[in-house]
Coordinates of C-alpha atoms in Angstrom, one line a residue:
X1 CA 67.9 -92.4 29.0
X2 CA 65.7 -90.1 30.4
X3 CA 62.5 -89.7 30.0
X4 CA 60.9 -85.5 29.3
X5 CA 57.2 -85.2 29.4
X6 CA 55.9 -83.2 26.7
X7 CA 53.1 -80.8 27.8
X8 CA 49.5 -80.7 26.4
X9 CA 49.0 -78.5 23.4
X10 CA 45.6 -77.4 24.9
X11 CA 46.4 -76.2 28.0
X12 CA 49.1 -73.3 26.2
X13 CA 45.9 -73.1 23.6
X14 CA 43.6 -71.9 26.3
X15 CA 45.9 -69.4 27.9
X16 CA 46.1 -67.8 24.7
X17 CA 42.8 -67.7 23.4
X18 CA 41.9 -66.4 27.6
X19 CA 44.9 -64.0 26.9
X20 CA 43.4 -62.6 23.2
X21 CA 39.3 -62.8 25.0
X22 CA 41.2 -60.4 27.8
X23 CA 42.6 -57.8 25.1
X24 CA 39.1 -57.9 23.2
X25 CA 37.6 -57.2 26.3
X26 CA 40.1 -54.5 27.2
X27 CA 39.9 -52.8 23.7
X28 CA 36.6 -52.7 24.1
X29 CA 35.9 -50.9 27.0
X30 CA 38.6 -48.8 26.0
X31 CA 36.5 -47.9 23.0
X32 CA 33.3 -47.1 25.2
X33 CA 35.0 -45.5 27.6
X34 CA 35.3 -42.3 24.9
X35 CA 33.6 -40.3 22.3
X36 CA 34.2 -37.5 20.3
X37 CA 31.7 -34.4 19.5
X38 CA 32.6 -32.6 16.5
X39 CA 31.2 -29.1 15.0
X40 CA 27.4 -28.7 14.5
X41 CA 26.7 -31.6 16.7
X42 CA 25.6 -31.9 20.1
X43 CA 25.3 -35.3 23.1
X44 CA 22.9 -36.2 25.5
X45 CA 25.2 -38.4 28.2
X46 CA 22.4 -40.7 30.2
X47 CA 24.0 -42.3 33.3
X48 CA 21.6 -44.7 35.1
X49 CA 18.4 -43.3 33.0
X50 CA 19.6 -39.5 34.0
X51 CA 19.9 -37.8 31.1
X52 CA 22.7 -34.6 30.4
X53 CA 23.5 -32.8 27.7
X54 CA 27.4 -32.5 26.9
X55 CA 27.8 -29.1 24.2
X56 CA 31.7 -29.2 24.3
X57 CA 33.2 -30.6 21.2
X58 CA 36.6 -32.4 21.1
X59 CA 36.9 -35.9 23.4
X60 CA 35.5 -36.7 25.7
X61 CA 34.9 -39.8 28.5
X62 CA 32.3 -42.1 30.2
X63 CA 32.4 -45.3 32.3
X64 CA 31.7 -48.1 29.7
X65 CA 28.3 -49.9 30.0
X66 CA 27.3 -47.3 32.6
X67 CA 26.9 -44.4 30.8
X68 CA 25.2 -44.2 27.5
X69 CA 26.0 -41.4 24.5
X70 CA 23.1 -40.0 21.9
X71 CA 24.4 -37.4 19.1
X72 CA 22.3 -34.7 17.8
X73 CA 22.5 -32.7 14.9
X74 CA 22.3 -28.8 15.3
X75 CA 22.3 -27.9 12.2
X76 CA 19.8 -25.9 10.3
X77 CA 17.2 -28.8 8.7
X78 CA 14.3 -28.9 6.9
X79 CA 11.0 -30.2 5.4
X80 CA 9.0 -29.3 2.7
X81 CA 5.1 -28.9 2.8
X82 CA 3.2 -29.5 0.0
X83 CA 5.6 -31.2 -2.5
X84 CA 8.1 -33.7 -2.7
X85 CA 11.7 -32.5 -2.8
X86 CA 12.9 -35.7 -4.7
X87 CA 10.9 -35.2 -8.1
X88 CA 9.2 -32.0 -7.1
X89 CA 5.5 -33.6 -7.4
X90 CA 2.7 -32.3 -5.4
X91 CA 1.3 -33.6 -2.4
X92 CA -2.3 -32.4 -2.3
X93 CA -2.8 -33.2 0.9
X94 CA -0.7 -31.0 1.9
X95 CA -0.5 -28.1 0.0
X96 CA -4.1 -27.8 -1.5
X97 CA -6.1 -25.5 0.6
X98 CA -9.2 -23.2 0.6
X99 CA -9.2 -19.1 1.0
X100 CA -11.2 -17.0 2.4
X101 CA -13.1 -15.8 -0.4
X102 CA -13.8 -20.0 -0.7
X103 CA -11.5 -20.3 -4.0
X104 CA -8.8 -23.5 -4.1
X105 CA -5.6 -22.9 -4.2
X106 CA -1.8 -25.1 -3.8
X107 CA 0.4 -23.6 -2.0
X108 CA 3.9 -24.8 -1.3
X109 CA 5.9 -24.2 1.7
X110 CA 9.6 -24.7 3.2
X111 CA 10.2 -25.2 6.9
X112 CA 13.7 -24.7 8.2
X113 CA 14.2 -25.3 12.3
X114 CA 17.0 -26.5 14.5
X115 CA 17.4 -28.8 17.7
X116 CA 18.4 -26.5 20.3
X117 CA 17.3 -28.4 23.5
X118 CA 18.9 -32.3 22.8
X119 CA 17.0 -33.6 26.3
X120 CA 14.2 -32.4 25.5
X121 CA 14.8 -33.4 21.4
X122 CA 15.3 -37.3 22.5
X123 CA 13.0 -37.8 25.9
X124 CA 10.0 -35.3 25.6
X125 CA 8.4 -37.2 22.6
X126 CA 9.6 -39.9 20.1
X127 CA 8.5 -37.6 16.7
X128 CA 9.9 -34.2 17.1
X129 CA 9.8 -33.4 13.8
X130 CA 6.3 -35.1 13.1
X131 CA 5.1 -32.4 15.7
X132 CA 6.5 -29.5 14.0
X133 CA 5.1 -30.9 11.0
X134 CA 1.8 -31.2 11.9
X135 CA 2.2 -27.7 13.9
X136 CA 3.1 -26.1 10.6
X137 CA 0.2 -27.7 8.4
X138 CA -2.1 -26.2 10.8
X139 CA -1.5 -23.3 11.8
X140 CA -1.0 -22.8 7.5
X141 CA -4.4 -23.8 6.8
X142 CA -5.7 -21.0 9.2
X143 CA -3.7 -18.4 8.0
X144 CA -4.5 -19.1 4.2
X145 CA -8.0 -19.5 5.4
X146 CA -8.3 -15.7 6.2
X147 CA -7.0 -14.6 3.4
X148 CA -8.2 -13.9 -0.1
X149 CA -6.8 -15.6 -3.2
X150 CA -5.6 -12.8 -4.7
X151 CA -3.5 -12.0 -1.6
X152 CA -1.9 -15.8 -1.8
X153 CA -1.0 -15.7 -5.0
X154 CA 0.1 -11.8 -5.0
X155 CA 1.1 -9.3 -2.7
X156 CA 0.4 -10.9 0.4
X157 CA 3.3 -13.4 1.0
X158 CA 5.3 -11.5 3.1
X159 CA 2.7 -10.7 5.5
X160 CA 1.7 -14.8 5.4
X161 CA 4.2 -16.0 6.0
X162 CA 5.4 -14.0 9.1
X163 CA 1.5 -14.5 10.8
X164 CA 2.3 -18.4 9.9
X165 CA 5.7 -17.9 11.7
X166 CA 4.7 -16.0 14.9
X167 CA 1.7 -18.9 15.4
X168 CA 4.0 -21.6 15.1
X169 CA 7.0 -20.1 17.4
X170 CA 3.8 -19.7 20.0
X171 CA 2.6 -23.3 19.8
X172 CA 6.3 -25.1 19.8
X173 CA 6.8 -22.7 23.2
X174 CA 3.7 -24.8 24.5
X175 CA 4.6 -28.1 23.0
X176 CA 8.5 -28.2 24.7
X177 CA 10.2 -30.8 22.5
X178 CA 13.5 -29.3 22.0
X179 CA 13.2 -27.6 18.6
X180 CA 13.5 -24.1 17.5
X181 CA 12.2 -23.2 14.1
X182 CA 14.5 -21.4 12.1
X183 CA 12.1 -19.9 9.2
X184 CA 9.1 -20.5 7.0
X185 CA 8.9 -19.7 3.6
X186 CA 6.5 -20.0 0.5
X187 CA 8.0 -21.5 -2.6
X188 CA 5.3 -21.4 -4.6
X189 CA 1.9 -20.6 -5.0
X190 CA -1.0 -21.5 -7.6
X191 CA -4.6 -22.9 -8.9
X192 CA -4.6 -26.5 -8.1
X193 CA -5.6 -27.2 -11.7
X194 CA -4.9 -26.2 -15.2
X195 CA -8.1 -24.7 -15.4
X196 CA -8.5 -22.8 -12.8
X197 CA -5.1 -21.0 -13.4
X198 CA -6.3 -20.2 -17.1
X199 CA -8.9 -18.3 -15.3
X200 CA -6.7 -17.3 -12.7
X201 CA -4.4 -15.7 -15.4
X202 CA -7.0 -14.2 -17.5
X203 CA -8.4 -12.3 -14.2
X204 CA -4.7 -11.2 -13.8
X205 CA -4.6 -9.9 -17.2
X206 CA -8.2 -7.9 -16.9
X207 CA -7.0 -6.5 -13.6
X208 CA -3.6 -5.8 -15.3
X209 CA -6.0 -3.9 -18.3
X210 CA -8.2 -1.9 -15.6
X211 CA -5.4 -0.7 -14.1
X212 CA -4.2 1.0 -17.3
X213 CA -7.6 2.4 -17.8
X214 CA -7.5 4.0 -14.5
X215 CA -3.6 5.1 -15.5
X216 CA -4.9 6.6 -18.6
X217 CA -7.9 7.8 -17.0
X218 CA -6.1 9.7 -14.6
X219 CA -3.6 11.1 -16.3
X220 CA -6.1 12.7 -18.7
X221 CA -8.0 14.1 -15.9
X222 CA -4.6 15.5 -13.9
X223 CA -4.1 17.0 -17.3
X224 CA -8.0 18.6 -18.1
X225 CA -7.9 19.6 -14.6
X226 CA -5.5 22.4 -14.9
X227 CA -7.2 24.0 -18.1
X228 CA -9.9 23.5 -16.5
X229 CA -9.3 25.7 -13.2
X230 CA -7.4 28.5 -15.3
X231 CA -10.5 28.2 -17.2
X232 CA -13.0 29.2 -14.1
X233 CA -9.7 31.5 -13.0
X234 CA -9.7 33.3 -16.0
X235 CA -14.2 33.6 -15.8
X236 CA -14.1 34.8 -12.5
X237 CA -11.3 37.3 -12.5
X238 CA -13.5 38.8 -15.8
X239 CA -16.6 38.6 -13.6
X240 CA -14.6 40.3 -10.9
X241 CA -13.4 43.1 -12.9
X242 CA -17.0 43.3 -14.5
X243 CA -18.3 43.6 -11.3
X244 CA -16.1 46.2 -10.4
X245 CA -17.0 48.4 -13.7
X246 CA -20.6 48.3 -12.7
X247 CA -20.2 49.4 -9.5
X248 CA -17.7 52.7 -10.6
X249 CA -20.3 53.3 -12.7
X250 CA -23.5 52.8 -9.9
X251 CA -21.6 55.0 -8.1
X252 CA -20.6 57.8 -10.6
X253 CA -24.5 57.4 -10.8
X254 CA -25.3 58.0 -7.6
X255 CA -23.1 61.1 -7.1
X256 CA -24.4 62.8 -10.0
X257 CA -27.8 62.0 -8.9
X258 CA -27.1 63.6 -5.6
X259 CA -25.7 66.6 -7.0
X260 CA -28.3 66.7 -9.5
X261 CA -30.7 66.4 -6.3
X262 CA -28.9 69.0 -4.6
X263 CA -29.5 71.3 -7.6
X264 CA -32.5 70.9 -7.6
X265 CA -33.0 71.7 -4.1
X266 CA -31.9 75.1 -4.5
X267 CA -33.8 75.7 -7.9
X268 CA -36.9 73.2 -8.6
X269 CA -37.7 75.2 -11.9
X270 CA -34.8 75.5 -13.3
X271 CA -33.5 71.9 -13.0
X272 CA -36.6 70.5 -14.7
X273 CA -36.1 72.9 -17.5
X274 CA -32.4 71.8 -18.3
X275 CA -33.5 68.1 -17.4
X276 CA -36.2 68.7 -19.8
X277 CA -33.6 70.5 -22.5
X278 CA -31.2 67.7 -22.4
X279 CA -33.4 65.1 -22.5
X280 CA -35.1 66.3 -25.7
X281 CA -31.6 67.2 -26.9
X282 CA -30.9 63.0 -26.6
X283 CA -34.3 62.0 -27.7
X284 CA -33.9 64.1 -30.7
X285 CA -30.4 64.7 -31.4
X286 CA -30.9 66.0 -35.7
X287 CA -33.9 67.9 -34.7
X288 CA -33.5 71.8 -34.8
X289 CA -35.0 73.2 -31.2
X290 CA -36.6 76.9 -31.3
X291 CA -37.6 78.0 -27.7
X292 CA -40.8 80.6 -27.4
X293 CA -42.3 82.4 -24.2
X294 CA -45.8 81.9 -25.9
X295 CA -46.8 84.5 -25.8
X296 CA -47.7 84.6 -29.6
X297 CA -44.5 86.9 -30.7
X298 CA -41.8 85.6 -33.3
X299 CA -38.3 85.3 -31.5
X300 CA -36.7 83.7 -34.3
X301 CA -34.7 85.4 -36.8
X302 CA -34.4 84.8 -40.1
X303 CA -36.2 81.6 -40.5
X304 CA -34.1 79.2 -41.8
X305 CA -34.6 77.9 -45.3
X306 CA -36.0 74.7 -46.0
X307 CA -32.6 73.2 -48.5
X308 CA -30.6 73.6 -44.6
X309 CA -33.2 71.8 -42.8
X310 CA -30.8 68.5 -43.6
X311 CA -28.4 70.1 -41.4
X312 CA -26.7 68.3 -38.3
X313 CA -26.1 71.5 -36.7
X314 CA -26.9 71.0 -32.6
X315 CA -27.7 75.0 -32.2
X316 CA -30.0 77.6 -33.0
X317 CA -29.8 81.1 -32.3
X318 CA -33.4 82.7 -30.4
X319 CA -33.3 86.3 -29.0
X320 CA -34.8 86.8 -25.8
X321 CA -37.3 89.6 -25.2
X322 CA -34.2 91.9 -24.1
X323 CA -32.5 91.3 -27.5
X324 CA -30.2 88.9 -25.8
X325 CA -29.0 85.6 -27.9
X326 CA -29.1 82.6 -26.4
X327 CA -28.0 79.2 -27.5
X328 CA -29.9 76.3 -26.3

């Protein structure tokens, strides 16, 4: 019979466990030898400590063990300053500050940025966002530093938070690390105790109470105002038509005083006698006048009797010495 020499079981053993090793091996660095970028997310490829970013998403290739791959998220991120976005507590190191007017207040702040440089993100420092971080607390403090409490916690947000913003945006152009901030915004801002915001709120409400007083007190003066002008209006056109009166009548007093002048110009004697006449006539208005040359003779006839001396009568009849009546 003859003889058949069986092999040894390890020698096929080795071959296949050499075989699988070569597949694992294969598999492998057909793994590394891809990598795919997908939307909102950039890669840094480094090839012998050279570094390249790679924006294109979809799939793409490297050599295996040669070339290394870092993904970066470009999304919009943020942080909070000030608080803790977990249970919403305060972080007072953070967030409480001082004013300008030297009153404490808490303040509470949201920073939004993106990575828009990924070199720069990975190899120009090891704490990006720790930068910005610190960045931001500062350049807070010394914008809430120059302003007044009032402003904070009121009408000056807007304007805060867009000096806070600008500084920021200036320093992260000096500082180079890849990241772009996005936006700034205050969530919230208060006393840092109970306390202090009772008082806080009571100032609110007197300011709130003056500035009804000065509503009411205006509107009470826009409305006495009016009355009051027509008022003055109303006096000085009377004054002004007063005015005018009195000088019509100067004037009517001056012409008759010239022509009275003029008159007497021509006949001296004459004017002082009817001056005289009708002066007496206004001195003595119920008074009977009887006019006599003097020269002792009686001009006057018939006397009148006494029971008509009550009369109102403005004449009286006198004869002159040509028998001529006159009434004066």
């Amino acid at each position: 019979m003859k003889q058949f020499k069986i092999p040894k079981p390890g020698k096929h053993l080795k071959r296949i466990i050499i075989a699988a090793a070569g597949l694992a091996v294969a598999a492998i660095l057909a793994g590394d030898a891809s990598y795919q970028i997908q939307e909102q997310e950039q890669a840094v490829l480094t090839t012998f400590g050279v570094p390249k970013a790679v924006q294109e998403t979809g799939l793409h290739f490297k050599i295996p063990f040669i070339q290394k791959v870092q993904k970066v998220n470009t999304t919009i991120q943020g942080f909070p300053i000030g608080y803790n976005m977990g249970d919403n507590t305060v972080v007072e190191n953070e967030g409480v500050m001082i004013t300008s007017d030297y009153n404490f207040i808490d303040v509470d702040f949201f920073v939004e940025y993106r990575i828009a440089d990924p070199v720069k993100y990975l190899y120009t420092s090891s704490e990006p966002e720790d930068i910005l971080k610190n960045i931001s607390q500062s350049c807070i403090r010394t914008v809430i530093a120059s302003y007044k409490v009032d402003d904070v916690l009121t009408t000056g947000k807007s304007e805060i938070q867009s000096k806070i913003k600008e500084m920021i945006l200036e320093q992260l152009e000096e500082q180079d690390i890849g990241i772009q901030l996005v936006n700034i915004t205050i969530q919230d801002s208060e006393p840092p105790t109970q306390e202090v915001m009772r008082a806080f709120k009571n100032v609110e409400t007197a300011k709130q109470g003056k500035e009804t007083a000065i509503n009411n007190a205006n509107k009470y003066r826009n409305e006495k105002i009016p009355e009051a002008e027509a008022k003055a209006d109303q006096i000085i056109q009377d004054a002004e038509a007063d005015k005018q009166v009195r000088i019509n009548e100067a004037e009517a007093e001056v012409a008759r005083f010239n022509a009275m002048y003029e008159e007497y110009s021509k006949n001296p004697e004459v004017t002082k006698k009817r001056m005289f006449f009708e002066t007496m006539e206004d001195v003595l208005p119920d008074m009977k006048v009887v006019i006599d040359d003097g020269d002792g003779v009686q001009k006057i006839l018939p006397l009148e009797p006494f029971a008509d001396s009550g009369n109102t009568e403005d004449e009286t009849d006198t004869y002159s010495d040509t028998g001529e009546t006159e009434k004066e």
